[in-house]
Tab-separated table of C-alpha atoms in Angstrom:
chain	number	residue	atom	x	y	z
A	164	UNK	CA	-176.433	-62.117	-109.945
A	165	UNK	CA	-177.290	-59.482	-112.330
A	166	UNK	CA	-178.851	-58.568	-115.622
A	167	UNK	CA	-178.307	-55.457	-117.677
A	168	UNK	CA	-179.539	-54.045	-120.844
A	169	UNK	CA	-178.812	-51.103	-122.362
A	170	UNK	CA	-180.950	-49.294	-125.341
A	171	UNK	CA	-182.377	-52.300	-126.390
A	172	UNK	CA	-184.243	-51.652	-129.692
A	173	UNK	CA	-187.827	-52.210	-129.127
A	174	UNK	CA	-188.821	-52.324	-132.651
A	175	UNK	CA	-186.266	-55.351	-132.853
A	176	UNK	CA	-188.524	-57.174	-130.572
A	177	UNK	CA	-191.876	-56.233	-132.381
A	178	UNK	CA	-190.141	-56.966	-135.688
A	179	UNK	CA	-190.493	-60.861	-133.990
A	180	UNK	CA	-193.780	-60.272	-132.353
A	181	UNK	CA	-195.687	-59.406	-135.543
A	182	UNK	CA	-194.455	-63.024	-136.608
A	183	UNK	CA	-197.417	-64.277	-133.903
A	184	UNK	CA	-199.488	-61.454	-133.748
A	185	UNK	CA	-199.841	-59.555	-137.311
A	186	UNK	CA	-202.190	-56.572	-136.060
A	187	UNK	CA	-199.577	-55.666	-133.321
A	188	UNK	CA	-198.909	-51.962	-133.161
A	189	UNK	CA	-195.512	-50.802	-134.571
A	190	UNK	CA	-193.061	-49.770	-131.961
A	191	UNK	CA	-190.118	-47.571	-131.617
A	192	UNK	CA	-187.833	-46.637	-128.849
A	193	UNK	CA	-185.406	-48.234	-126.126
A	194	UNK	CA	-185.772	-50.314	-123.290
A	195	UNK	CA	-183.012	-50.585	-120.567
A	196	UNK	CA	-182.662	-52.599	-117.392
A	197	UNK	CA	-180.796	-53.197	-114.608
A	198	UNK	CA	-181.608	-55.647	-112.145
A	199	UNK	CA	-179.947	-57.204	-109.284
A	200	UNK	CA	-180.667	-60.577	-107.481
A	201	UNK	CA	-179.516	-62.229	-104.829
A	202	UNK	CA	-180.336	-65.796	-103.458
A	203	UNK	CA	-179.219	-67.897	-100.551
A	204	UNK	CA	-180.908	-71.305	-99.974
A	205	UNK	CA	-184.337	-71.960	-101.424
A	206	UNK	CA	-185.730	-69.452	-99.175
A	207	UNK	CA	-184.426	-66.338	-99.511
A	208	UNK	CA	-184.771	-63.896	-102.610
A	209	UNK	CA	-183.879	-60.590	-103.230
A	210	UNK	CA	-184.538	-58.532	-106.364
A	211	UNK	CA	-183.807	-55.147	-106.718
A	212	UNK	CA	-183.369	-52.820	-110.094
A	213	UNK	CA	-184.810	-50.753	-112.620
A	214	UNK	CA	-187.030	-51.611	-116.434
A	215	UNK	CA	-187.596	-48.473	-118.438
A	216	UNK	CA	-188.366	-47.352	-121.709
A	217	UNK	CA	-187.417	-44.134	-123.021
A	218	UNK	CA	-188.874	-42.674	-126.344
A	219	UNK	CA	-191.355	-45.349	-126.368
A	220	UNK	CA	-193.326	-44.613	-129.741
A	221	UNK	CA	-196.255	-47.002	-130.416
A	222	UNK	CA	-198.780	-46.537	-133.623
A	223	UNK	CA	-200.989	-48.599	-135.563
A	224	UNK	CA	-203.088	-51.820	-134.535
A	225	UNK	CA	-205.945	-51.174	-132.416
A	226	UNK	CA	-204.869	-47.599	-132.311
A	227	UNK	CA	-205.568	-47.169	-136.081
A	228	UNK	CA	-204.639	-43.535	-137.086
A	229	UNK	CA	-203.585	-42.652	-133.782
A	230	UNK	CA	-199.711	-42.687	-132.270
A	231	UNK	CA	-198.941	-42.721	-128.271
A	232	UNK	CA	-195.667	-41.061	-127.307
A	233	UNK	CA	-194.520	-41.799	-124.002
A	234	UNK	CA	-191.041	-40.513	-123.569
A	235	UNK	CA	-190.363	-42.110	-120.404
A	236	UNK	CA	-191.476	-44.792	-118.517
A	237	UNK	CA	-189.826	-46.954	-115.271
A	238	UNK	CA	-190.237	-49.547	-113.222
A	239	UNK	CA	-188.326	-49.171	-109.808
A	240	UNK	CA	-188.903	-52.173	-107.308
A	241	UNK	CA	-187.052	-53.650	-104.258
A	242	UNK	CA	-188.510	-57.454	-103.495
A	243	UNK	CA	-187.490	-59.706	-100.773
A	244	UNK	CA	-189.000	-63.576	-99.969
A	245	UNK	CA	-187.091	-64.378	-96.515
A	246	UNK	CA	-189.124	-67.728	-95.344
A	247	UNK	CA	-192.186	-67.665	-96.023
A	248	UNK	CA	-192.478	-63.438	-95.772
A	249	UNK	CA	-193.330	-61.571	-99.216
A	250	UNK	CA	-192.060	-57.821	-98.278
A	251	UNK	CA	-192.789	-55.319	-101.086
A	252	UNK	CA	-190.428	-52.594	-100.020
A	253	UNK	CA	-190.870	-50.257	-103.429
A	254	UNK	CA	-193.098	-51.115	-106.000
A	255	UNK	CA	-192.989	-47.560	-108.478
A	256	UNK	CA	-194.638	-47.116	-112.202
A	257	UNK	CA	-193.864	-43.418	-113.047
A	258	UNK	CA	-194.906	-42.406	-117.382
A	259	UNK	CA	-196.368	-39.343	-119.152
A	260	UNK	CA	-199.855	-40.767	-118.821
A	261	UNK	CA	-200.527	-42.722	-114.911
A	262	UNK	CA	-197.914	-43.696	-112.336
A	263	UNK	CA	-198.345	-46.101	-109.388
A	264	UNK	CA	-196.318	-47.259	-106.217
A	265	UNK	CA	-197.385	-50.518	-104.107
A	266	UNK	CA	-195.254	-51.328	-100.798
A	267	UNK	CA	-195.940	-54.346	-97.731
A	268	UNK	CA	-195.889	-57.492	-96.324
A	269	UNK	CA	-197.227	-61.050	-96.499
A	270	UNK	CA	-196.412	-64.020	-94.520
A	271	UNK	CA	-197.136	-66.688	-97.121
A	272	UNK	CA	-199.269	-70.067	-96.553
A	273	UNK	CA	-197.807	-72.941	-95.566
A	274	UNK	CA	-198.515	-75.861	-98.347
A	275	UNK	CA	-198.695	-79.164	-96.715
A	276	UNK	CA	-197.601	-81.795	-99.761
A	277	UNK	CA	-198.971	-85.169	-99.913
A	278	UNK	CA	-202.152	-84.397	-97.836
A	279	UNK	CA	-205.082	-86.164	-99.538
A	280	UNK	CA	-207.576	-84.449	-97.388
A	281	UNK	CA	-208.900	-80.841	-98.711
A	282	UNK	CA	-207.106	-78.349	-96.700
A	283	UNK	CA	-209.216	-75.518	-95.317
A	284	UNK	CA	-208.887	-72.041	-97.346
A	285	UNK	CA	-205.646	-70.276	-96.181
A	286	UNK	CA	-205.013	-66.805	-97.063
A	287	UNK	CA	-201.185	-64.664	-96.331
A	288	UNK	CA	-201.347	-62.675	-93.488
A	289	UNK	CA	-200.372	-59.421	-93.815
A	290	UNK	CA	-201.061	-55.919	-95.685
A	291	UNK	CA	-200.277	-54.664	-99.197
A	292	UNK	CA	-200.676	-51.161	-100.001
A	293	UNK	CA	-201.662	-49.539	-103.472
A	294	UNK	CA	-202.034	-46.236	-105.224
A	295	UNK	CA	-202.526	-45.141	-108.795
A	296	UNK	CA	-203.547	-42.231	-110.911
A	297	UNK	CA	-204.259	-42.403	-114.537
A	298	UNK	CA	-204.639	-39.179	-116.672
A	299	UNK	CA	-207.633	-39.101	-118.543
A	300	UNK	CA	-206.486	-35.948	-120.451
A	301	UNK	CA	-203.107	-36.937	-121.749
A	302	UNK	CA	-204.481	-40.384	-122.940
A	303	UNK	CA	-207.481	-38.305	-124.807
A	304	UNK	CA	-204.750	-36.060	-126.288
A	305	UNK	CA	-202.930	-39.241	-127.953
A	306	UNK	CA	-205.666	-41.524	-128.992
A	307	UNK	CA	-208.200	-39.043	-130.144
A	308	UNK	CA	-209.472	-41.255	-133.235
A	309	UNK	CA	-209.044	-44.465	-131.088
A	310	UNK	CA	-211.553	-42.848	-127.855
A	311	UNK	CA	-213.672	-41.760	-131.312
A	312	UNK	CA	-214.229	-45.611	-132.150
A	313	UNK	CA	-215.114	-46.235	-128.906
A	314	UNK	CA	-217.896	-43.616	-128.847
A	315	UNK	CA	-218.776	-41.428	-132.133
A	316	UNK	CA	-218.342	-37.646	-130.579
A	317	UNK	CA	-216.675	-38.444	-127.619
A	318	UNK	CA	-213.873	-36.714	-126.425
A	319	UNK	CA	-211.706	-36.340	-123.516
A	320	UNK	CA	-211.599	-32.502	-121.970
A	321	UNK	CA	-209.958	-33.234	-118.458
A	322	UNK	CA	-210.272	-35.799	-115.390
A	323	UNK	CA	-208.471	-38.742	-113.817
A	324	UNK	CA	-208.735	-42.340	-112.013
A	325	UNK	CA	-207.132	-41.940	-108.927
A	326	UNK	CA	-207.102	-45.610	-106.955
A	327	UNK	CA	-206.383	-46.252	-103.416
A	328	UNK	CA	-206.100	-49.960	-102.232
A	329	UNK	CA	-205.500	-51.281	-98.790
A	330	UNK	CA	-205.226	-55.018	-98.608
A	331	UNK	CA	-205.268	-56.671	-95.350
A	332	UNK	CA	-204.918	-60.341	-94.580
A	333	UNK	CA	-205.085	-62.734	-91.895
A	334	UNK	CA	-205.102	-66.545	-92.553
A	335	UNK	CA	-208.778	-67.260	-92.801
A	336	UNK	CA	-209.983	-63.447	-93.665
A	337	UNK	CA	-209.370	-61.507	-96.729
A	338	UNK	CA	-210.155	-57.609	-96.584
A	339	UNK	CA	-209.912	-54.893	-98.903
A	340	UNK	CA	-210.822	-51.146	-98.162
């Protein structure tokens, strides 16, 4: 199967939000989507596609006097469940301010239904692999008064958080370097 959306208003869907959530920031811009899926059985799933936003606007709320301006931002991914095995193929955020990609592999645990004993802790087995950077700079350039709430003074001149994760697994051992 498939779904698709095309320039989806995105202050149509905040216009309904604001109904639950008053202080929610206004919005402006598009989303679009295309994602494809593709099952056979009750064990095998896979999702493939794109989400993105493009001339995302968002001011107000928290942000008070301050407006972020992201012009683009997607979501590209590539899933698969086969069995019991979780493989990330491509997991990739890209936007103006921090991007990240993730990719691996994970042999789920088995669940054993109807066993009124506690089973011992099971963990996947397998490795996941993360990366991210966030820039510190182009977030102080867009929330200058918000960062100012945060700390009177403070201001953002340069800098990033750059994150690298490496998450290995084996059944009854969880690891992260």
């Amino acid at each position: 199967g498939s779904l698709k959306i095309d320039r989806f208003p995105l202050g149509t869907a905040i216009t309904v939000a604001k109904a639950f959530a008053p202080a929610a920031p206004d919005t402006a811009g598009t989303l679009d989507a295309d994602i494809g899926f593709k099952v056979d059985g009750v064990e095998k799933l896979d999702v493939t596609g794109r989400v993105g936003t493009k001339d995302f606007v968002m001011k107000g709320g928290a942000r008070g006097a301050d407006t972020m301006n992201l012009d683009k931002i997607s979501l590209d991914f590539d899933v698969g469940l086969k069995e019991r095995t979780l493989t990330i193929n491509k997991c990739l955020f890209t936007s103006p301010i921090a991007g990240a990609k993730g990719t691996g592999s994970l042999v789920l645990p088995r669940k054993t239904a109807g066993d009124a004993t506690p089973a011992k802790k099971e963990y996947p087995d397998g490795s996941l692999a993360f990366n991210a950077r966030v820039d510190l700079l182009s977030i102080g350039r867009q929330l200058p008064n918000t960062i100012d709430k945060v700390k009177k003074g403070m201001k953002i001149t340069g800098g990033a958080v750059v994150i690298d994760c490496k998450l290995n697994s084996v059944p009854t051992v969880l690891k992260t370097e």
